[in-house]
Coordinates of C-alpha atoms in Angstrom, one line a residue:
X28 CA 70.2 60.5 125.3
X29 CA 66.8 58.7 124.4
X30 CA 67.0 54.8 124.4
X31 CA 68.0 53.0 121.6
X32 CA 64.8 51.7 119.1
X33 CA 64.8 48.5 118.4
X34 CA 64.9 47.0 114.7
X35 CA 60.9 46.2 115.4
X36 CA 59.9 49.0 116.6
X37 CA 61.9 50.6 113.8
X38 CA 59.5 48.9 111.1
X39 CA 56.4 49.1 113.2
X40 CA 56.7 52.9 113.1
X41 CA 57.7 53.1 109.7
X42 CA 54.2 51.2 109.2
X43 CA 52.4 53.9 110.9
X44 CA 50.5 56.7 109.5
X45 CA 50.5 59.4 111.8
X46 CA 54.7 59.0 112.8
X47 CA 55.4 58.9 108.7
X48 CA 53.5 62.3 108.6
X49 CA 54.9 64.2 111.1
X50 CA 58.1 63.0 109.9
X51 CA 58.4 63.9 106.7
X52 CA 56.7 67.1 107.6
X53 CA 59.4 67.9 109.7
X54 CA 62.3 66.8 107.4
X55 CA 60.6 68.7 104.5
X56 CA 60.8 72.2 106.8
X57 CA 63.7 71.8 108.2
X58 CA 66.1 72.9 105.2
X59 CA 63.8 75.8 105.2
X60 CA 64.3 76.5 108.3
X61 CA 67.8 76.1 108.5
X62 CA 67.8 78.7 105.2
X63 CA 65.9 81.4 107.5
X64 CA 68.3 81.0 110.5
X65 CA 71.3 81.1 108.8
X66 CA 70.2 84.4 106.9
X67 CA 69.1 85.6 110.7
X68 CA 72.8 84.9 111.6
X69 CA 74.1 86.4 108.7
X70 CA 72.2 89.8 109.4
X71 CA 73.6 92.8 111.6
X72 CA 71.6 94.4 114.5
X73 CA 72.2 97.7 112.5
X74 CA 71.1 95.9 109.3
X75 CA 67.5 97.6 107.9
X76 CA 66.9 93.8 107.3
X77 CA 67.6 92.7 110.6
X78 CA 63.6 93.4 111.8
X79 CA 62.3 91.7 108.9
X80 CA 64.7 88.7 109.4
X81 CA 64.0 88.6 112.9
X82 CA 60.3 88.2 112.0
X83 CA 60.8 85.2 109.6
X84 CA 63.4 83.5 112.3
X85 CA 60.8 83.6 115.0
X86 CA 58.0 82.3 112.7
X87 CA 60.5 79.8 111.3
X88 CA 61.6 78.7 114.8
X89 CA 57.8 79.0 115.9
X90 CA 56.7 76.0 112.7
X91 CA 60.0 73.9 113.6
X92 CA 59.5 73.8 117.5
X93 CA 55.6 72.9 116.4
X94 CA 56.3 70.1 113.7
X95 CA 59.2 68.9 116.3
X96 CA 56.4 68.7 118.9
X97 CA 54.3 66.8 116.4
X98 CA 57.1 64.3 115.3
X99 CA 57.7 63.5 119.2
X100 CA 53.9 63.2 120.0
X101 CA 53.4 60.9 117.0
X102 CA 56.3 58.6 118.2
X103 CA 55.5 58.5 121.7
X104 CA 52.0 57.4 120.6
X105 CA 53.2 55.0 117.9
X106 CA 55.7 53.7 120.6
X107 CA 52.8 53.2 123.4
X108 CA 50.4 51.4 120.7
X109 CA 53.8 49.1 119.9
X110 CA 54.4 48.1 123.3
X111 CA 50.7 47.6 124.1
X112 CA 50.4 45.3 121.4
X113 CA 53.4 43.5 122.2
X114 CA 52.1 43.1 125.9
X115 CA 48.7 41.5 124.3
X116 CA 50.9 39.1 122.2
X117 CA 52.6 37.9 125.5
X118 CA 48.8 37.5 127.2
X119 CA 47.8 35.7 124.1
X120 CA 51.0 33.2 124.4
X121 CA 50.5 32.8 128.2
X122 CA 46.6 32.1 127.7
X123 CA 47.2 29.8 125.2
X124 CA 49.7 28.0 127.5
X125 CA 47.4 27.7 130.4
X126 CA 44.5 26.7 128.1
X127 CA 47.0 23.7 126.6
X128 CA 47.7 22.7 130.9
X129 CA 44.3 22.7 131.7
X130 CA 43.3 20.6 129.0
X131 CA 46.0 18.1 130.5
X132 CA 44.7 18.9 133.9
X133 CA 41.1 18.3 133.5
X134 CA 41.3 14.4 132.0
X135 CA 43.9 13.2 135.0
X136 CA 41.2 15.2 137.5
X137 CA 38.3 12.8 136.1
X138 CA 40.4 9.8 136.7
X139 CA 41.7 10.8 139.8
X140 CA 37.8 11.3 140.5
X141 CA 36.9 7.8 139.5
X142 CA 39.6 6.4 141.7
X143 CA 38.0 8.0 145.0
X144 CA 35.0 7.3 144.4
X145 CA 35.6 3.8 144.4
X146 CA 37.1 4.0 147.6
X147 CA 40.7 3.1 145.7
X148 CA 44.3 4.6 146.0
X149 CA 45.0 7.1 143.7
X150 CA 48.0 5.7 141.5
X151 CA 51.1 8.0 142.1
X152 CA 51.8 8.7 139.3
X153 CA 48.5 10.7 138.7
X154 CA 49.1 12.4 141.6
X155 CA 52.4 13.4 140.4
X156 CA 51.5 14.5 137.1
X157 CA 48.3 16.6 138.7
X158 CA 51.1 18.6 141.1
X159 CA 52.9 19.1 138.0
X160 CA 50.5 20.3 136.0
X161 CA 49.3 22.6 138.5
X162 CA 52.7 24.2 139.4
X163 CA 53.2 25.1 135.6
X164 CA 49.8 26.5 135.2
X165 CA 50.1 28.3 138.4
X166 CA 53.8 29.8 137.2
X167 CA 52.0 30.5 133.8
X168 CA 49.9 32.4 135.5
X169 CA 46.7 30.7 135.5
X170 CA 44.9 28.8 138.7
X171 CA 44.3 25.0 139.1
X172 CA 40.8 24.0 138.8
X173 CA 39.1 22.8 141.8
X174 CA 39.6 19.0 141.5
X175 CA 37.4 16.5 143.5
X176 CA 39.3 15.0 146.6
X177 CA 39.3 13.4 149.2
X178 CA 38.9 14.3 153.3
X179 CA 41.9 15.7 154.0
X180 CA 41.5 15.0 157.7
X181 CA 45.1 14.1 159.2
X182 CA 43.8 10.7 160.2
X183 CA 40.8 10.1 158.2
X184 CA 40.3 6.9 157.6
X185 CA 38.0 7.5 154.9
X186 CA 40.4 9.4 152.7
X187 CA 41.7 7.0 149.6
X188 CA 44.9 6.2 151.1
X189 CA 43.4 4.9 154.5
X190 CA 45.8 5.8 156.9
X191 CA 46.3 9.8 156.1
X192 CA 43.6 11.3 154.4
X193 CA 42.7 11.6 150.7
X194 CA 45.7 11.9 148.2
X195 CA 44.0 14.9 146.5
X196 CA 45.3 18.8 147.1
X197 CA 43.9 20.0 150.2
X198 CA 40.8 22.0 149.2
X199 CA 38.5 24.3 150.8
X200 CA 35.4 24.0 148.2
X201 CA 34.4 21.0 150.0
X202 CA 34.5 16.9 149.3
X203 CA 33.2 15.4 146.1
X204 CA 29.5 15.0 146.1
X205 CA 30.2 11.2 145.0
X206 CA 32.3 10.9 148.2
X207 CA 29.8 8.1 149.1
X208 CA 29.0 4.6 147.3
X209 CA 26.1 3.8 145.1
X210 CA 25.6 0.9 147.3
X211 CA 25.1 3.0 150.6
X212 CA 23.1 5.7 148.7
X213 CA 20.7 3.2 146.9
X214 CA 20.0 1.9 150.6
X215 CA 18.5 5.0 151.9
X216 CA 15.8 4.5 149.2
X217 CA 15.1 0.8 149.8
X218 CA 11.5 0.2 151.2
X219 CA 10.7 4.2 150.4
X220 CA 8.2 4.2 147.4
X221 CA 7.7 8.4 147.2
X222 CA 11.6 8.5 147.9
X223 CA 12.5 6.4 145.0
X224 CA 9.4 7.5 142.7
X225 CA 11.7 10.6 143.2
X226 CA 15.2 9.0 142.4
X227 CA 13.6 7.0 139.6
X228 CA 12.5 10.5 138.1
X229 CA 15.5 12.8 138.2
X230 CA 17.3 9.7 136.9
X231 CA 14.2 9.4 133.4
X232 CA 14.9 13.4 133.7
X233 CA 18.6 12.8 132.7
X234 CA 17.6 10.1 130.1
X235 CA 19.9 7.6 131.7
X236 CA 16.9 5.7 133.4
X237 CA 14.8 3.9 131.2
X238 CA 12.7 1.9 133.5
X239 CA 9.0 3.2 134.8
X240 CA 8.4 5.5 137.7
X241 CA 7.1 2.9 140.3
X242 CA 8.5 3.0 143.6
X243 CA 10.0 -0.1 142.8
X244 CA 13.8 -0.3 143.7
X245 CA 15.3 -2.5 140.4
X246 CA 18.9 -2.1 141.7
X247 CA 20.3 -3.2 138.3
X248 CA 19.0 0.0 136.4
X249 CA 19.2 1.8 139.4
X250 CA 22.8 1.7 139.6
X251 CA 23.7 1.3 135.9
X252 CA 21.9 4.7 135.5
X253 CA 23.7 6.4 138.6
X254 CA 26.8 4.9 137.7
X255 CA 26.6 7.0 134.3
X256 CA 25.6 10.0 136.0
X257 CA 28.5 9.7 138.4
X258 CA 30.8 9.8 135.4
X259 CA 29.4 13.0 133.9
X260 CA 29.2 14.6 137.8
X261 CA 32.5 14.1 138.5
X262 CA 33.6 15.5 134.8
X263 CA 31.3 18.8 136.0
X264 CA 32.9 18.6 139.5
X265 CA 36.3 18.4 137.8
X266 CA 35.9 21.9 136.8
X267 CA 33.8 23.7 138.9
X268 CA 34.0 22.2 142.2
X269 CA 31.9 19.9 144.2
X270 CA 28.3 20.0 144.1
X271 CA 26.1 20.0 147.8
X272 CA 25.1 16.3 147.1
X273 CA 24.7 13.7 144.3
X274 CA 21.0 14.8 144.2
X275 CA 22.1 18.1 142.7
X276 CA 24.5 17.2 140.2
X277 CA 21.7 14.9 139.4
X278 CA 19.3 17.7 139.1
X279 CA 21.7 19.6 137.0
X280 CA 22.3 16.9 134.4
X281 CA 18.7 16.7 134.0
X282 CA 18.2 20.4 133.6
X283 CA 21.3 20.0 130.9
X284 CA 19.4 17.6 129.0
X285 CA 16.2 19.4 128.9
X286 CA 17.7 22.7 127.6
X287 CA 19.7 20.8 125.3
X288 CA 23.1 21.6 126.4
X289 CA 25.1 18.3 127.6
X290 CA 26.8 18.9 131.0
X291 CA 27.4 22.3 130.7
X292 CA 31.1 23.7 131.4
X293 CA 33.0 20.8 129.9
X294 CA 32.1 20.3 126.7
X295 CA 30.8 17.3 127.4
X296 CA 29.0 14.3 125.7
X297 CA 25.3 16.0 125.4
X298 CA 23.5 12.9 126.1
X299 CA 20.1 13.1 123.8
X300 CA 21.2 16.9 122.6
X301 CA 24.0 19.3 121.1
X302 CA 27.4 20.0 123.3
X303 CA 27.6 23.3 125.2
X304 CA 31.2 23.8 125.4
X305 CA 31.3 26.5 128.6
X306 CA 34.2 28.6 129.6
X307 CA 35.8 28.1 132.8
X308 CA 36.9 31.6 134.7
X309 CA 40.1 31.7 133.8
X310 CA 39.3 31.4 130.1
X311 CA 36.0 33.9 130.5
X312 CA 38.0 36.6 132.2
X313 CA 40.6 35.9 129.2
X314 CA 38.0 36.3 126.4
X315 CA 36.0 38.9 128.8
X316 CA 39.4 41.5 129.1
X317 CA 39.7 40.9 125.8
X318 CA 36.5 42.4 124.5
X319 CA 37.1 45.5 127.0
X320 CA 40.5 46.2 125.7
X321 CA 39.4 45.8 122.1
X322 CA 36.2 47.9 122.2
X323 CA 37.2 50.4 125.4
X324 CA 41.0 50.2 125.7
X325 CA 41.4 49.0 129.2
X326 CA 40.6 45.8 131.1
X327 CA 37.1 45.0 132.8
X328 CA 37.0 45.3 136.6
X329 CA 36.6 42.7 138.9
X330 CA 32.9 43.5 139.4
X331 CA 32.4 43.4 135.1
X332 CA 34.6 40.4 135.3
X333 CA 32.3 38.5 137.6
X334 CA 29.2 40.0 135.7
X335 CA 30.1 39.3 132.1
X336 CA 32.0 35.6 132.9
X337 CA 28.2 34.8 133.8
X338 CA 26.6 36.5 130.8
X339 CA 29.0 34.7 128.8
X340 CA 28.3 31.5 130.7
X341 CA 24.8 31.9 129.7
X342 CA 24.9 32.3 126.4
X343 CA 27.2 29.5 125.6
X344 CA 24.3 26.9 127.7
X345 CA 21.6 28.2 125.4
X346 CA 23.8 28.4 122.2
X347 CA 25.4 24.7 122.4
X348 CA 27.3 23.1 118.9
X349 CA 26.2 20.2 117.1
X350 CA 29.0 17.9 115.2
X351 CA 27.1 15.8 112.4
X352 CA 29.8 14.1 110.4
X353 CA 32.5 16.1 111.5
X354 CA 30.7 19.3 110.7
X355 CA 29.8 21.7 113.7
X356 CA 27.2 23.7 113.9
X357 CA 25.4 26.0 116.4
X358 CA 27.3 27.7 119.5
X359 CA 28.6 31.2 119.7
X360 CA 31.4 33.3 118.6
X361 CA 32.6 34.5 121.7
X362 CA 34.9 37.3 121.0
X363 CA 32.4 38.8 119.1
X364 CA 29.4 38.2 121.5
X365 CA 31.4 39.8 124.4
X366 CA 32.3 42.6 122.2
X367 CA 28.5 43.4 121.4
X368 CA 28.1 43.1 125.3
X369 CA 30.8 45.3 125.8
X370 CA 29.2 47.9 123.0
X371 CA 25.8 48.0 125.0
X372 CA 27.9 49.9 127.8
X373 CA 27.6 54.0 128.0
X374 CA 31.2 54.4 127.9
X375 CA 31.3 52.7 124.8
X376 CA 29.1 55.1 122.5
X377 CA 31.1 58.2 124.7
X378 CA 34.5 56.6 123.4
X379 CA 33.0 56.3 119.8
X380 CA 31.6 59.9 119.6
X381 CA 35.1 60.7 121.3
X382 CA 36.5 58.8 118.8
X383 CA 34.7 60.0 115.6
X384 CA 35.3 64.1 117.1
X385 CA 39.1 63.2 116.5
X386 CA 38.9 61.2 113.2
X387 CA 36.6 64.5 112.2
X388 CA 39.5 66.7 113.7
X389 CA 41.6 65.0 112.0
X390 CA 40.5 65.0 108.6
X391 CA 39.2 68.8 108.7
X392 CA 42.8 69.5 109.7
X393 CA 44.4 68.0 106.4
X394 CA 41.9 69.9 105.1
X395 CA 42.7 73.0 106.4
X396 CA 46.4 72.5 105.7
X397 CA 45.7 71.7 102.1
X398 CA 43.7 74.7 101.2
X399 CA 40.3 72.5 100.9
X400 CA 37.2 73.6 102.3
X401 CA 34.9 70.5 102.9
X402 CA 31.2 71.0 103.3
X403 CA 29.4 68.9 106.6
X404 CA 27.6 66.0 104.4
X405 CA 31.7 65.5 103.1
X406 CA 32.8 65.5 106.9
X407 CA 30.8 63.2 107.4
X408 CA 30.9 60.8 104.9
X409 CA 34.8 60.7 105.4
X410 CA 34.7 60.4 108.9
X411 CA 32.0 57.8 108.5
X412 CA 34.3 55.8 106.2
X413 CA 37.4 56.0 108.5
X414 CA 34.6 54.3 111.2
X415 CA 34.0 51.6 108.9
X416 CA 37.6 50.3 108.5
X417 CA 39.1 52.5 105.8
X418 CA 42.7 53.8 106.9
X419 CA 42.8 57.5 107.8
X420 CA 45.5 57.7 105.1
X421 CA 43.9 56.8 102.7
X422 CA 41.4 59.9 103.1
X423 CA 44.1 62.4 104.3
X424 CA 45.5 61.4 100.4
X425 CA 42.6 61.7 98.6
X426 CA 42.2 65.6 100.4
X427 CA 46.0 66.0 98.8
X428 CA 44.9 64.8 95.4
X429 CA 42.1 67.5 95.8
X430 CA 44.9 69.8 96.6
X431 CA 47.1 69.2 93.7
X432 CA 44.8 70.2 90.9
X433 CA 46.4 72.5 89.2
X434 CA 49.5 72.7 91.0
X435 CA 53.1 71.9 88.8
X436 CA 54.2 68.2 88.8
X437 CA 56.9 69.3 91.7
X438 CA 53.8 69.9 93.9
X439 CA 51.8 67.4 92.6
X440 CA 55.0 65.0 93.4
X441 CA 55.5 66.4 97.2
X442 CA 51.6 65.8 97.7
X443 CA 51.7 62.2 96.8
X444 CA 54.6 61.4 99.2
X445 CA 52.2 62.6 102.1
X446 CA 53.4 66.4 102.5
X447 CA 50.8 69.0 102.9
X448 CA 50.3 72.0 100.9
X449 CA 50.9 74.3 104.1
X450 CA 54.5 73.1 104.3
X451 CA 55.1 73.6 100.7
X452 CA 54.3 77.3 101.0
X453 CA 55.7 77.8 104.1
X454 CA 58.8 80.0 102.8
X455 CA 56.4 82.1 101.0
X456 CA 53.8 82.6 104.2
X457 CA 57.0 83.2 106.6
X458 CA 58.3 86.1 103.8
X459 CA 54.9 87.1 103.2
X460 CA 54.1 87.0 107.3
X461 CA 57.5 89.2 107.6
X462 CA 56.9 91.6 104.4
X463 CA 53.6 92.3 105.4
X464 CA 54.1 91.9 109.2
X465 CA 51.4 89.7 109.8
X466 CA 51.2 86.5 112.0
X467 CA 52.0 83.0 109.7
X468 CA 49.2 81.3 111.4
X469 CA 46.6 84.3 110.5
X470 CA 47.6 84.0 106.7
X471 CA 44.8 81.1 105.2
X472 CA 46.3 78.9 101.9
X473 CA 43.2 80.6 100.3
X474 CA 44.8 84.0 100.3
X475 CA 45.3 85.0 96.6
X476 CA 48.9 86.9 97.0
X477 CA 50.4 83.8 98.8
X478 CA 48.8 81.1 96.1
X479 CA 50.4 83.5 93.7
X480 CA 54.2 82.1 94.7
X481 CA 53.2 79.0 92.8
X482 CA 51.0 78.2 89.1
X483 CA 50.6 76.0 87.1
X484 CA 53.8 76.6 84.7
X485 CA 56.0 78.1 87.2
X486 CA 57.2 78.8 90.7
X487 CA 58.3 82.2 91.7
X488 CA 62.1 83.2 93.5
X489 CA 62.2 84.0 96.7
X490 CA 63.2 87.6 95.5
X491 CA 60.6 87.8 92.8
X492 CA 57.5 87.4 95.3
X493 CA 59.0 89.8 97.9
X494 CA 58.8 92.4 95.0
X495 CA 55.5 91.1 94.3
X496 CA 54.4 91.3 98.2
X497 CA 54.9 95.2 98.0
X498 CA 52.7 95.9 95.6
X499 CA 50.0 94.0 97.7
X500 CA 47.1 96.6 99.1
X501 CA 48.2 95.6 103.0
X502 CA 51.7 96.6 102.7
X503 CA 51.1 100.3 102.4
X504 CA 49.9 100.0 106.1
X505 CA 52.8 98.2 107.2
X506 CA 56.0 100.0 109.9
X507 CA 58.5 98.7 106.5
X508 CA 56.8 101.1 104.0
X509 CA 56.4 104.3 106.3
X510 CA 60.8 103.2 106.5
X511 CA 60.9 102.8 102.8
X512 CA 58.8 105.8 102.3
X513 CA 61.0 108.3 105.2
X514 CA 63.9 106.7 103.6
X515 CA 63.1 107.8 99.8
X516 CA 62.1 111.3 101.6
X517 CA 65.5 111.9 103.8
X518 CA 67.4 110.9 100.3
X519 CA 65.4 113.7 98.0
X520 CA 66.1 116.0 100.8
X521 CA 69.4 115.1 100.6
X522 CA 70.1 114.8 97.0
X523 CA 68.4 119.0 96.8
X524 CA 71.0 119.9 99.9
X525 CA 68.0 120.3 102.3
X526 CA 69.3 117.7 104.4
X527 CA 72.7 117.2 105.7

């Protein structure tokens, strides 16, 4: 017994083109069908009928076993796409959720920062809401971001609490470049003019240091200026770990500010220029996956993971916002951006020729169904629109409005619910495939005795276009008139007494 559907699935398939079609193309042949088999039932072995019904009970069975196939294909399908894009909905809900913790996370990391660096205890109650934090986002499925800690040495005595090490997690990125004082790093410069020519300048580089470039140690500016430039290193450090020393996160700030960018990765406060907001993995590989499932249908591998979190990366530190009165400006849409990436890919233009060969398959099949011959330019036009957003139903309708010219309102009717000519005059092409012993499949909607069955004003019996099928050129040929005609022969011999 197949599972149960539930009430949503219910409506999402009755949303669903391709399941609606091969539905109602099944329930429209089946009381045909079940006509044909009863009359095969009805009919004796010995009957002259019986090869004639047997014919049209094969073909019958042949149609219903292939639209059956069609209605079951069609559901699976619709049923896969329904559960896929329930699965996305639950990674959309779980992203958001660990975007929501991290953006708790990455504030209480900066303070905690600020506390070791000044050689204080970390409050406890940071340190509690941090483990928090991080076991939700872990059980959410995400990953903490490396904070900056402590030494985690069992008895340093350098670590924030003194006696037991620093009260950050235990990390193995390394110790916060900002581990030591301003006062003790200022000292290795004292009495060094090239060495502090060369502190003075990465510090003018970050536009935090307005004093000249003498080789004159002014400790008040000195510090002032690192003291800001610690802040914005530890709000880097926060989420992307520890830099070597304070030298390079000074560097880096000074490379931000030249490109314009603020301290990249945080969406930080883009001293003298625009904010580049940058994602952190967890939220790259997010948008990242979600460009290769949208344009490819799968996720990205680890390797096109790694590769397009730093193309992304990129782009966001050349394309930083601007807010000017609350409006923002500048910066990048990044689903979209990815997706372009994505599009550059080989497999990409292979899925959408691929894709286009179906939606062409596709549409010539209605066509075919319907009796409409379209020419290549029209193949392509449709398929072409289909591409550009149009529903394929849309198109498959417009064929069946082609179809119905001409064709009594009962037709015309059936064709606007979605049936297909084919199924409309399948009696007829099972009677004429029996009658005149041909295959259904090999008889074309263009063939003027079966388009005959049905005009304008009218719609022939089933009775009336079996008389009308033996006056057709092909039956002559067929193993039921040589019967009919040895029949009509063995009677004239009888009726004379020539035959017993």
């Amino acid at each position: 017994m197949a599972p149960k559907k539930s009430q949503s699935l219910i409506k999402y398939l009755n949303n669903q083109s391709d399941y609606i079609n091969a539905r109602d193309a099944l329930k429209s042949y089946a009381q045909t069908f079940k006509s044909i088999e009863l009359a095969y039932n009805n009919t004796s072995p010995t009957s002259n009928k019986f090869s004639e019904q047997l014919v049209a009970y094969n073909a019958a069975k042949a149609r219903i076993d292939s639209l059956q196939k069609a209605f079951d294909d069609a559901t699976t399908a619709a049923t896969k796409r329904f559960e896929t894009q329930k699965e996305e909905k639950v990674k959309g809900e779980k992203l958001k959720e660990t975007s929501d913790i991290e953006a708790q996370l990455n504030p209480l990391y900066v303070s905690r920062n600020a506390y070791i660096r000044q050689g204080a205890p970390v409050p406890e109650s940071i340190n509690l809401q941090i483990k928090n934090l991080e076991t939700r986002l872990r059980e959410a499925g995400g990953r903490p971001t490396p904070g900056v800690t402590g030494p985690t040495g069992p008895t340093g005595p350098t670590g924030p609490t003194g006696t037991t090490g620093g009260t950050g997690p235990t990390t193995t990125l390394g110790q916060s470049a900002l581990t030591e004082d301003i006062s003790s790093f200022i000292r290795k410069y004292a009495g060094n003019v090239e060495k502090t020519k060369e502190l003075q300048q990465i510090l003018k580089e970050t536009n935090l240091y307005k004093g000249p470039v003498d080789g004159i140690l002014r400790a008040d500016q000195i510090i002032k200026a690192l003291s800001n430039a610690d802040e914005k290193i530890a709000e880097y450090e926060s989420v992307f770990g520890p830099f070597a020393n304070r030298m390079e996160g000074l560097q880096r700030l000074a490379s931000d500010f030249k490109t314009g960018g603020g301290i990249g990765g945080i969406g930080g406060t883009g001293v003298g220029g625009p904010t580049a907001t940058i994602s952190n993995p967890t939220q790259a590989d997010a948008y990242v996956n979600a460009a290769f499932r949208s344009e490819l249908g799968r996720d990205a591998t680890s390797a096109e993971l790694q590769k397009y979190r730093k193309i992304l990366n990129d782009a966001e530190r050349k394309n930083p916002s601007r807010t000017v009165n609350g409006i923002t400006t500048g910066g990048i849409n990044r689903d979209q951006f990815l997706k372009t990436e994505v599009a550059k890919l080989p497999e990409y233009s292979k899925k959408k020729a691929d894709k286009s060969a179906i939606t062409s398959q596709s549409i010539l099949e209605t066509a075919r169904v319907n009796g409409v011959t379209l020419g290549q330019d029209q193949l392509n036009s449709l398929t072409k629109q289909v591409q550009d957003g149009t529903d394929i139903k849309i198109i498959q309708n417009q064929i069946r409005s082609i179809a119905a010219n001409g064709m009594p309102d009962k037709v015309v009717k059936l064709l606007d619910q979605g049936i297909d000519l084919d199924t409309i005059y399948s009696p007829y092409k099972n009677l004429m495939a029996s009658i005149l012993e041909l295959n259904p499949e090999s008889i074309d909607l263009k063939d003027p005795t079966l388009r005959s069955a049905i005009g304008p004003d009218r719609e022939m019996t089933i009775y009336d276009f079996e008389k009308n099928l033996r006056k057709d050129y092909r039956w002559q040929y067929t193993d039921n008139a040589k019967r009919d005609v040895s029949n009509i022969a063995l009677k004239v011999l009888r009726d004379f007494g020539f035959q017993a």
